Each structure stands twice: as C-alpha cells, then as structure tokens.
PDB file of C-alpha atoms in Angstrom:
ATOM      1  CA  UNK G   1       0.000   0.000   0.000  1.00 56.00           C
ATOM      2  CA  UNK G   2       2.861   2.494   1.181  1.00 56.00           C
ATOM      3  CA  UNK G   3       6.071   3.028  -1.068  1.00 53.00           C
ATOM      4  CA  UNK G   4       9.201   1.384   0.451  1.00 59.00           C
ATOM      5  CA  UNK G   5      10.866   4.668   0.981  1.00 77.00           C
ATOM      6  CA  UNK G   6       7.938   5.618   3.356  1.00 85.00           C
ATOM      7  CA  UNK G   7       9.276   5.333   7.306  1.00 90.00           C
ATOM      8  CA  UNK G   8       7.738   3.157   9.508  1.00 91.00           C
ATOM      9  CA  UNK G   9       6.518   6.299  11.553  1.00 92.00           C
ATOM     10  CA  UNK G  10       5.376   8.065   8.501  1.00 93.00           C
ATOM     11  CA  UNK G  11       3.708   5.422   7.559  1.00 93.00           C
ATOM     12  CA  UNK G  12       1.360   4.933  10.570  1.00 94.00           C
ATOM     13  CA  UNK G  13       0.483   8.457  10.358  1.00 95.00           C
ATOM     14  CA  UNK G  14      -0.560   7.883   7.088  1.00 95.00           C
ATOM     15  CA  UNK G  15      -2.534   5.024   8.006  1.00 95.00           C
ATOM     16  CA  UNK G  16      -4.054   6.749  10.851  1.00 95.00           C
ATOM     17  CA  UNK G  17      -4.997   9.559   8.886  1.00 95.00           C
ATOM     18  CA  UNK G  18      -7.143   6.977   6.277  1.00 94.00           C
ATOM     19  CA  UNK G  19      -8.270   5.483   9.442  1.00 95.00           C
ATOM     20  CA  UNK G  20      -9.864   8.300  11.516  1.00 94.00           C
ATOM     21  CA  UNK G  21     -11.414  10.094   8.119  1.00 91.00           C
ATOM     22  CA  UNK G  22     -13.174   6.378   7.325  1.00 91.00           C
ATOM     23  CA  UNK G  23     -13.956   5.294  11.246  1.00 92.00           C
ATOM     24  CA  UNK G  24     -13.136   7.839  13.721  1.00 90.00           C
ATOM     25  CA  UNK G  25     -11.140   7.284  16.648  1.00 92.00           C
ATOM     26  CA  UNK G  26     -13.193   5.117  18.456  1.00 90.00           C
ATOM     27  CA  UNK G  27     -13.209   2.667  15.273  1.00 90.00           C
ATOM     28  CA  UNK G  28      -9.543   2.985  14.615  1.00 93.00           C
ATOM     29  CA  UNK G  29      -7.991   0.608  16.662  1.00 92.00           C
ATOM     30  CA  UNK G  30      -4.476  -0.027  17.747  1.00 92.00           C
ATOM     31  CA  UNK G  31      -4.457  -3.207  15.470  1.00 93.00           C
ATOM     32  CA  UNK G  32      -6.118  -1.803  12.566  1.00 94.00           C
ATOM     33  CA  UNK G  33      -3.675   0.798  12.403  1.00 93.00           C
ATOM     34  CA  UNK G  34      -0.833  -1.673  12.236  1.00 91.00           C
ATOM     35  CA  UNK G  35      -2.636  -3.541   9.781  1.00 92.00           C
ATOM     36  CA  UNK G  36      -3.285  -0.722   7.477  1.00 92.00           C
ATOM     37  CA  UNK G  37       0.562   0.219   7.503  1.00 92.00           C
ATOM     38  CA  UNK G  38       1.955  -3.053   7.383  1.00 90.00           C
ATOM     39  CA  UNK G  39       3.617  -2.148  10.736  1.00 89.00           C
ATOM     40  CA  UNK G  40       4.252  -4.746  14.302  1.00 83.00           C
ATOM     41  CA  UNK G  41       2.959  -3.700  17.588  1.00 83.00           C
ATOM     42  CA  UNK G  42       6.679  -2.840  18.514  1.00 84.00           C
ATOM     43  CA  UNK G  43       7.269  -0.813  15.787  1.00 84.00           C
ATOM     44  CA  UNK G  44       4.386   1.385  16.503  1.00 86.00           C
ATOM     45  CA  UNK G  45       5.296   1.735  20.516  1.00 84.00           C
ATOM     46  CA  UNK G  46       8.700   2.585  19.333  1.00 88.00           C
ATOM     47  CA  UNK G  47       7.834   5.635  17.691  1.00 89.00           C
ATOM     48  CA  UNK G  48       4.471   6.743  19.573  1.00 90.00           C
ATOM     49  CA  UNK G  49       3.814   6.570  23.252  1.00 89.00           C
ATOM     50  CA  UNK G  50      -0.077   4.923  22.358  1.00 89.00           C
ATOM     51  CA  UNK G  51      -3.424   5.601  20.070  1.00 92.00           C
ATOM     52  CA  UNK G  52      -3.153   9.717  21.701  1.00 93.00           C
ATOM     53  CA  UNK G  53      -0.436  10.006  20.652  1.00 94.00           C
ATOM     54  CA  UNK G  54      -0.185   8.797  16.764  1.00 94.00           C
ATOM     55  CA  UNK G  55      -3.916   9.965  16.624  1.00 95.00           C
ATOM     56  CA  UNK G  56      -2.892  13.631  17.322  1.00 96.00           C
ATOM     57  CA  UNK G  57       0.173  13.415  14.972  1.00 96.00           C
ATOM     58  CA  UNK G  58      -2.135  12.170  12.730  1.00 96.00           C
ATOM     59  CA  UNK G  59      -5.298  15.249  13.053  1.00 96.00           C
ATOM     60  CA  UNK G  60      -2.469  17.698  12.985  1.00 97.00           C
ATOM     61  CA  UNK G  61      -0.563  16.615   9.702  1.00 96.00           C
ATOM     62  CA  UNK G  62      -4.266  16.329   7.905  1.00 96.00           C
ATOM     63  CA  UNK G  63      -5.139  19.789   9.784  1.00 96.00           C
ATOM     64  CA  UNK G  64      -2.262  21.346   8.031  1.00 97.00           C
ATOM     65  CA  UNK G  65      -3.172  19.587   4.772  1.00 96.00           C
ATOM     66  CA  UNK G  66      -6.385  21.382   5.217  1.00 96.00           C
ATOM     67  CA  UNK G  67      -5.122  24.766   5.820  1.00 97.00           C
ATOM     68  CA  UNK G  68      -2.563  24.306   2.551  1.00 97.00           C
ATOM     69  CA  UNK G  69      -5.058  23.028   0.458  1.00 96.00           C
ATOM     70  CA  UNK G  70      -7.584  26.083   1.315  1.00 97.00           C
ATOM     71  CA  UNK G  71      -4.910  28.775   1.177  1.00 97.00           C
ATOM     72  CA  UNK G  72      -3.653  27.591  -2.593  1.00 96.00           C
ATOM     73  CA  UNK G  73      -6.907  28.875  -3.671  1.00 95.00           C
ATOM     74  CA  UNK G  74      -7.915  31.604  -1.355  1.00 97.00           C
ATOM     75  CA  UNK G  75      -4.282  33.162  -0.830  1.00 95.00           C
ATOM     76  CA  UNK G  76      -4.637  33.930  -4.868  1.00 86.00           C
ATOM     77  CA  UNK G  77      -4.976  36.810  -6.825  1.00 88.00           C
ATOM     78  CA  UNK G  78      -8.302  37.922  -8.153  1.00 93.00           C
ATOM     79  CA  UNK G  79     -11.846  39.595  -6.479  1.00 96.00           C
ATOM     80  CA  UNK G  80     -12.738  38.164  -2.872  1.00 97.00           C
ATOM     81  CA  UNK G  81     -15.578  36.927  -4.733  1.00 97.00           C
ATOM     82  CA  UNK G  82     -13.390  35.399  -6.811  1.00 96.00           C
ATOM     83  CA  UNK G  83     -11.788  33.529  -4.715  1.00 97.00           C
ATOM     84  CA  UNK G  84     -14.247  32.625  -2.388  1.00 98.00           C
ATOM     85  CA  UNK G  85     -15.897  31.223  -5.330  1.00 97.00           C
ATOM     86  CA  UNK G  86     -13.137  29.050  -5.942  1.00 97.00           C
ATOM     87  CA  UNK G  87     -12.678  27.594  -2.606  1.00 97.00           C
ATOM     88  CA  UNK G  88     -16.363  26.913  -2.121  1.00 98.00           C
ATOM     89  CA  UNK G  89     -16.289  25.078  -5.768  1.00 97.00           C
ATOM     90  CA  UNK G  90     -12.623  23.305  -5.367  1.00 95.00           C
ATOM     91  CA  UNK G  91     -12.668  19.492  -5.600  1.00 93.00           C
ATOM     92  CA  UNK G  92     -13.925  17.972  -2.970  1.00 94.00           C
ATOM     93  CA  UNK G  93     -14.154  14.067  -2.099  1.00 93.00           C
ATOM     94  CA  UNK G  94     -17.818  15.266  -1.090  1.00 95.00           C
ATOM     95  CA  UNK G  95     -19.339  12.135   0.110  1.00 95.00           C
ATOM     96  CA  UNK G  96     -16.332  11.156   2.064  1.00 93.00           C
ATOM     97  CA  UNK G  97     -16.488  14.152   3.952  1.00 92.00           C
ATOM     98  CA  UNK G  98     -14.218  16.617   5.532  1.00 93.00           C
ATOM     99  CA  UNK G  99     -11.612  15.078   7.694  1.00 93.00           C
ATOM    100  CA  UNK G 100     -11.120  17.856  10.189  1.00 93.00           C
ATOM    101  CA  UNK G 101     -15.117  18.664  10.023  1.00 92.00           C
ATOM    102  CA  UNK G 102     -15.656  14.886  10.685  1.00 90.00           C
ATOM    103  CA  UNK G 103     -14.045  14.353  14.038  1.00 92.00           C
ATOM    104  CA  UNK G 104     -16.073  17.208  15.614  1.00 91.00           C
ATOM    105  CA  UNK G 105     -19.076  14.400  15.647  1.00 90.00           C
ATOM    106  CA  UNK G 106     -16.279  11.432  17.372  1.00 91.00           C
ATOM    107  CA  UNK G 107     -17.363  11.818  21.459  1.00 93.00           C
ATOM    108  CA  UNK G 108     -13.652  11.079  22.106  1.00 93.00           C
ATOM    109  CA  UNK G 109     -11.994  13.852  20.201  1.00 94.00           C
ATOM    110  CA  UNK G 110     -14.523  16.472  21.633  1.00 94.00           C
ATOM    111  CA  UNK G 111     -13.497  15.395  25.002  1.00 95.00           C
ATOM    112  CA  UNK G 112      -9.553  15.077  24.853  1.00 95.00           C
ATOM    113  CA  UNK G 113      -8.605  19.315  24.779  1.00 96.00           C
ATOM    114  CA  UNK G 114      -5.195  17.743  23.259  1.00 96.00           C
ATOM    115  CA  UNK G 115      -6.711  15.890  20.412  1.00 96.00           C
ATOM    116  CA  UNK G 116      -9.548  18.903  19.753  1.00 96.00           C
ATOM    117  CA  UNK G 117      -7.285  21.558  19.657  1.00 97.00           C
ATOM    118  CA  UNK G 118      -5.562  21.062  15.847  1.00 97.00           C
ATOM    119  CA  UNK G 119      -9.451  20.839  14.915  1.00 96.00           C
ATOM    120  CA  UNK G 120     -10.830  24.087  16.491  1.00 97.00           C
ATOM    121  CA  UNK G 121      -7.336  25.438  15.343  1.00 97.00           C
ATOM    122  CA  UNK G 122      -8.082  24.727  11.795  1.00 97.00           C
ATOM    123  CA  UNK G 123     -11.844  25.545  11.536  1.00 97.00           C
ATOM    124  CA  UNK G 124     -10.991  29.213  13.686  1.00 98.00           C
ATOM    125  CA  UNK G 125      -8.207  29.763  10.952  1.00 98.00           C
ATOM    126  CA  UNK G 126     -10.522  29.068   8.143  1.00 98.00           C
ATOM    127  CA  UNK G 127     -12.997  31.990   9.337  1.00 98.00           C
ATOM    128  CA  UNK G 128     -10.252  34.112  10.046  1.00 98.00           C
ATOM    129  CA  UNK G 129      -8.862  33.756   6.847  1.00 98.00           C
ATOM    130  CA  UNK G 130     -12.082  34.062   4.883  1.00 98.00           C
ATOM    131  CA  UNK G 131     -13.426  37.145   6.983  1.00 98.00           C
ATOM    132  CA  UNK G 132      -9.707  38.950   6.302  1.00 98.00           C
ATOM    133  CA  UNK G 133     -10.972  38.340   2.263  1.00 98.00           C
ATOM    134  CA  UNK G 134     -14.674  39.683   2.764  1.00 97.00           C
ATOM    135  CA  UNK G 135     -12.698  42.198   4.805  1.00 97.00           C
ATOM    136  CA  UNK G 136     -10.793  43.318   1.303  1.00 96.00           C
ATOM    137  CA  UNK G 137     -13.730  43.172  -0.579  1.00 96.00           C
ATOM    138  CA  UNK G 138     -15.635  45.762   1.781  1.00 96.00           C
ATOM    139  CA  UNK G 139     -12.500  47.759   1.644  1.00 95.00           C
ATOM    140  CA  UNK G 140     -12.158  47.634  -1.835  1.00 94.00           C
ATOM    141  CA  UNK G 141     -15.650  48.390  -2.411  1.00 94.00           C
ATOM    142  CA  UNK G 142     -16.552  45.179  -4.274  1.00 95.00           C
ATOM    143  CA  UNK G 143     -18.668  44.009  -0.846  1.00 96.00           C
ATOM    144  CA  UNK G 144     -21.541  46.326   0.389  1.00 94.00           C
ATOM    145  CA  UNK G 145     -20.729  47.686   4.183  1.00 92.00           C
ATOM    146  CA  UNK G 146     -23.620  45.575   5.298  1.00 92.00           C
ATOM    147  CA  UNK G 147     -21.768  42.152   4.899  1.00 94.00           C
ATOM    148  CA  UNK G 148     -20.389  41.392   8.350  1.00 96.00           C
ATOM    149  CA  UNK G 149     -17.138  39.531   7.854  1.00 97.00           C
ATOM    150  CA  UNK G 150     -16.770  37.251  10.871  1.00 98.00           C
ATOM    151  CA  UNK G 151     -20.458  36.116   9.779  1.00 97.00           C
ATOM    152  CA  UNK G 152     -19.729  35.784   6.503  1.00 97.00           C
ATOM    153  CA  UNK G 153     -16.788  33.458   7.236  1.00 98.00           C
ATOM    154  CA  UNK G 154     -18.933  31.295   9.588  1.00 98.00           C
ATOM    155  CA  UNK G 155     -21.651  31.063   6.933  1.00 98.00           C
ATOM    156  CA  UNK G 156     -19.162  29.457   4.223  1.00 98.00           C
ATOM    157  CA  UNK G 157     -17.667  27.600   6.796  1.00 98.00           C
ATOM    158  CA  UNK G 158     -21.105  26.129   7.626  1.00 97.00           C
ATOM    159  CA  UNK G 159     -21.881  25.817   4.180  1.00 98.00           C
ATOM    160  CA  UNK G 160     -18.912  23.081   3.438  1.00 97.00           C
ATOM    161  CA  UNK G 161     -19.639  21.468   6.666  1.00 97.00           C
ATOM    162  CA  UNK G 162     -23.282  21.165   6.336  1.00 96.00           C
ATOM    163  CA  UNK G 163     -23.066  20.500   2.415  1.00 97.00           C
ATOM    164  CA  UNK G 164     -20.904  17.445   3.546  1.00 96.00           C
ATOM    165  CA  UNK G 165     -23.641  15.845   5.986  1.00 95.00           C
ATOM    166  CA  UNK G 166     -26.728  16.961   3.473  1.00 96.00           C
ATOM    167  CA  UNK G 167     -24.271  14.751   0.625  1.00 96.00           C
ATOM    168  CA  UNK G 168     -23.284  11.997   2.565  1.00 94.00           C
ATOM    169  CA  UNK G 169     -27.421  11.594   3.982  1.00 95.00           C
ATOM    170  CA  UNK G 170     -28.739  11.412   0.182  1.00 96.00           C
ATOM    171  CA  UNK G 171     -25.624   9.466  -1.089  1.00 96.00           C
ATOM    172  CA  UNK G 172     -24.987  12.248  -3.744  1.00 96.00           C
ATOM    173  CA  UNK G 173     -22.731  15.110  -3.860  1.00 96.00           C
ATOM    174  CA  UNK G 174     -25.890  17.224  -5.729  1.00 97.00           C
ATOM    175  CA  UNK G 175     -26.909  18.281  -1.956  1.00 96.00           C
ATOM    176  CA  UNK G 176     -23.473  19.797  -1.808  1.00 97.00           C
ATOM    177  CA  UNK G 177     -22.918  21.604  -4.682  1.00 97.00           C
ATOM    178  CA  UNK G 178     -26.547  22.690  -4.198  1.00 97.00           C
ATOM    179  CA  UNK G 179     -25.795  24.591  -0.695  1.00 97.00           C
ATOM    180  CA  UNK G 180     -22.709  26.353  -2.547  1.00 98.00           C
ATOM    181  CA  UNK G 181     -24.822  27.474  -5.482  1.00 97.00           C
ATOM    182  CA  UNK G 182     -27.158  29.236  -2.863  1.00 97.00           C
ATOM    183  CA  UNK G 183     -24.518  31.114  -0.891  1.00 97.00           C
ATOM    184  CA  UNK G 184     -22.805  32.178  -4.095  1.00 97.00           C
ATOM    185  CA  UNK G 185     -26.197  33.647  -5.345  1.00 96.00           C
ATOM    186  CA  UNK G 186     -26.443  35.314  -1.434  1.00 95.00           C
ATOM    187  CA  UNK G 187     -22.914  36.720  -1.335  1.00 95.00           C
ATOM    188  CA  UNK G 188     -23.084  37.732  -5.504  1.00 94.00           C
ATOM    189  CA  UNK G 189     -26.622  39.624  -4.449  1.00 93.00           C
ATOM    190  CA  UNK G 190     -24.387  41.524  -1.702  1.00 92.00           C
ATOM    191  CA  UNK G 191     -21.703  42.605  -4.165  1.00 93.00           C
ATOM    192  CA  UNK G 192     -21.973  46.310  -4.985  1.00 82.00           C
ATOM    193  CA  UNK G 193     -23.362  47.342  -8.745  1.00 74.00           C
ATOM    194  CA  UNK G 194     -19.870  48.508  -9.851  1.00 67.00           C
ATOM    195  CA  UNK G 195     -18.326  44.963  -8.554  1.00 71.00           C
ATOM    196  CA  UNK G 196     -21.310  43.501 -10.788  1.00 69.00           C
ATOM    197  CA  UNK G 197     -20.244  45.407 -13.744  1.00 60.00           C
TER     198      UNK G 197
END
C-alpha cells in the first residue's frame, strides 16, 4: 500500500490519517492501524507513546493539509468573490467528507482538549482567513458595508460542513454543490453594482 521509501513512523500516520477520516477514533484501533501500515505492535510503541499520541500526529498533519489546500486557492490573486468562489467550488471528495469537520461528531476527540485543539485550530483559521478576504472586498468596495465579515466566514464555513452531511445523507454530492450554489447567489446579491459590472 505504502512506497518502500515511506518510514515506519510516517507510515502509521498515514494510516491513521485513512483510518480516523473512514472510522473515527473510536473505530480505529491499535491493530487496525498496524494492519493498514503493514507495521508490528513494537514498531508502533517505538515511535508513539499509544493511540493519543499517533492519533494527534495524525489530526495535525491532515489539519495542516487542510489549511494548505484552502490557502492555494484563497491566498490567490483575483476579487474576494473570486476567490471565495473558488474555494467553495474546489474538488472535494464530497461524500467522504471533511476530515477535520468529521471528528467534531467522534465523542472522544470532543473530550480530549489535546486531540480537539488542531481541529478548532483549523476551523478558527478558516474563518479568520475568509473574513480577512470579505474584509478586502468591503474595503475595496466590491462588498456592500452591510456584509459582516466574521459572519460571513462562519456562513461558508457552515456551508462546506453542512453540504458534507446533506451529501453523505442522500448518497450524492448534488446536496453539496446545491448549498454552494445558494450562498454564491447570497454573497453575488451583496456585491456592490460597480463589482457587478
């Protein structure tokens, strides 16, 4: 499954990562993840003190993915309509879900502050980041004054989130792209005539 120039530790990151999108951490066991990377019991103690400890390696490196991925399309050039579009209609394993978004619904996450942290880390950085864009739009007069950037952020954020569990319900990423098409219409309809033109 893994190339032979992958590390043993890399590799059950990796696997852990696959693991906690598909089951959460209640379903990823020990076992499975030393299946998955083709690695011994030893091997894993070796390099991680337990399951805490190679899950949270594991939420931060796809955390970070998250935040890169994102910031390759919203940290371009172009209207902040522009590229809000383009992060809202980026491609998207839709029915899969979002592996940050996901493990706010695993019990066990929610309670460790350790292993919540990279999530509420991401999903803060993600309004903060698209706010700062609505904020240049407003500035640069392509936004009217009444768009309120820190609700604006939350809103796409909740859009992706919810467009996830309204896709994975009706087994088809239509739901999805439907929610996007809506807020695009919303935040297009609050773009000033001159943006328009």
């Amino acid at each position: 499954m893994y190339s032979g120039f992958m590390s043993t530790p890399e590799r059950l990151i990796e696997s852990t990562r696959e693991l906690l999108w598909e089951r959460g951490y209640v379903g990823t066991s020990p076992k499975a993840i030393q299946q998955h990377a083709g690695a011994g019991q030893g091997s894993m103690y070796h390099h991680f003190a337990g399951k805490p400890d190679l899950a949270l390696a594991a939420i931060r490196r796809t955390a970070e993915e998250m935040r890169a991925t994102a910031e390759a399309v919203l940290g371009g050039d172009g209207p902040a309509y522009a590229r809000i579009e383009s992060y809202l209609l980026r491609e998207r394993d839709v029915l899969r879900g979002c592996p940050v978004g996901r493990l706010t619904m695993d019990p066990d996450v929610i309670a460790s502050d350790e292993l919540r942290a990279p999530v509420t880390e991401t999903l803060d950085w993600l309004r903060d980041r698209i706010a700062g864009i609505v904020e240049e739009g407003r500035a640069q007069g392509e936004f009217t004054d009444a768009l309120v950037p820190q609700d604006i952020a939350s809103t796409v954020v909740a859009t992706v989130q919810g467009g996830y569990v309204l896709a994975r319900s009706s087994g088809s990423p239509a739901a999805f792209d439907t929610a996007v098409r809506g807020l695009l219409a919303l935040l297009a309809a609050a773009r000033t005539s001159a943006a328009r033109s």
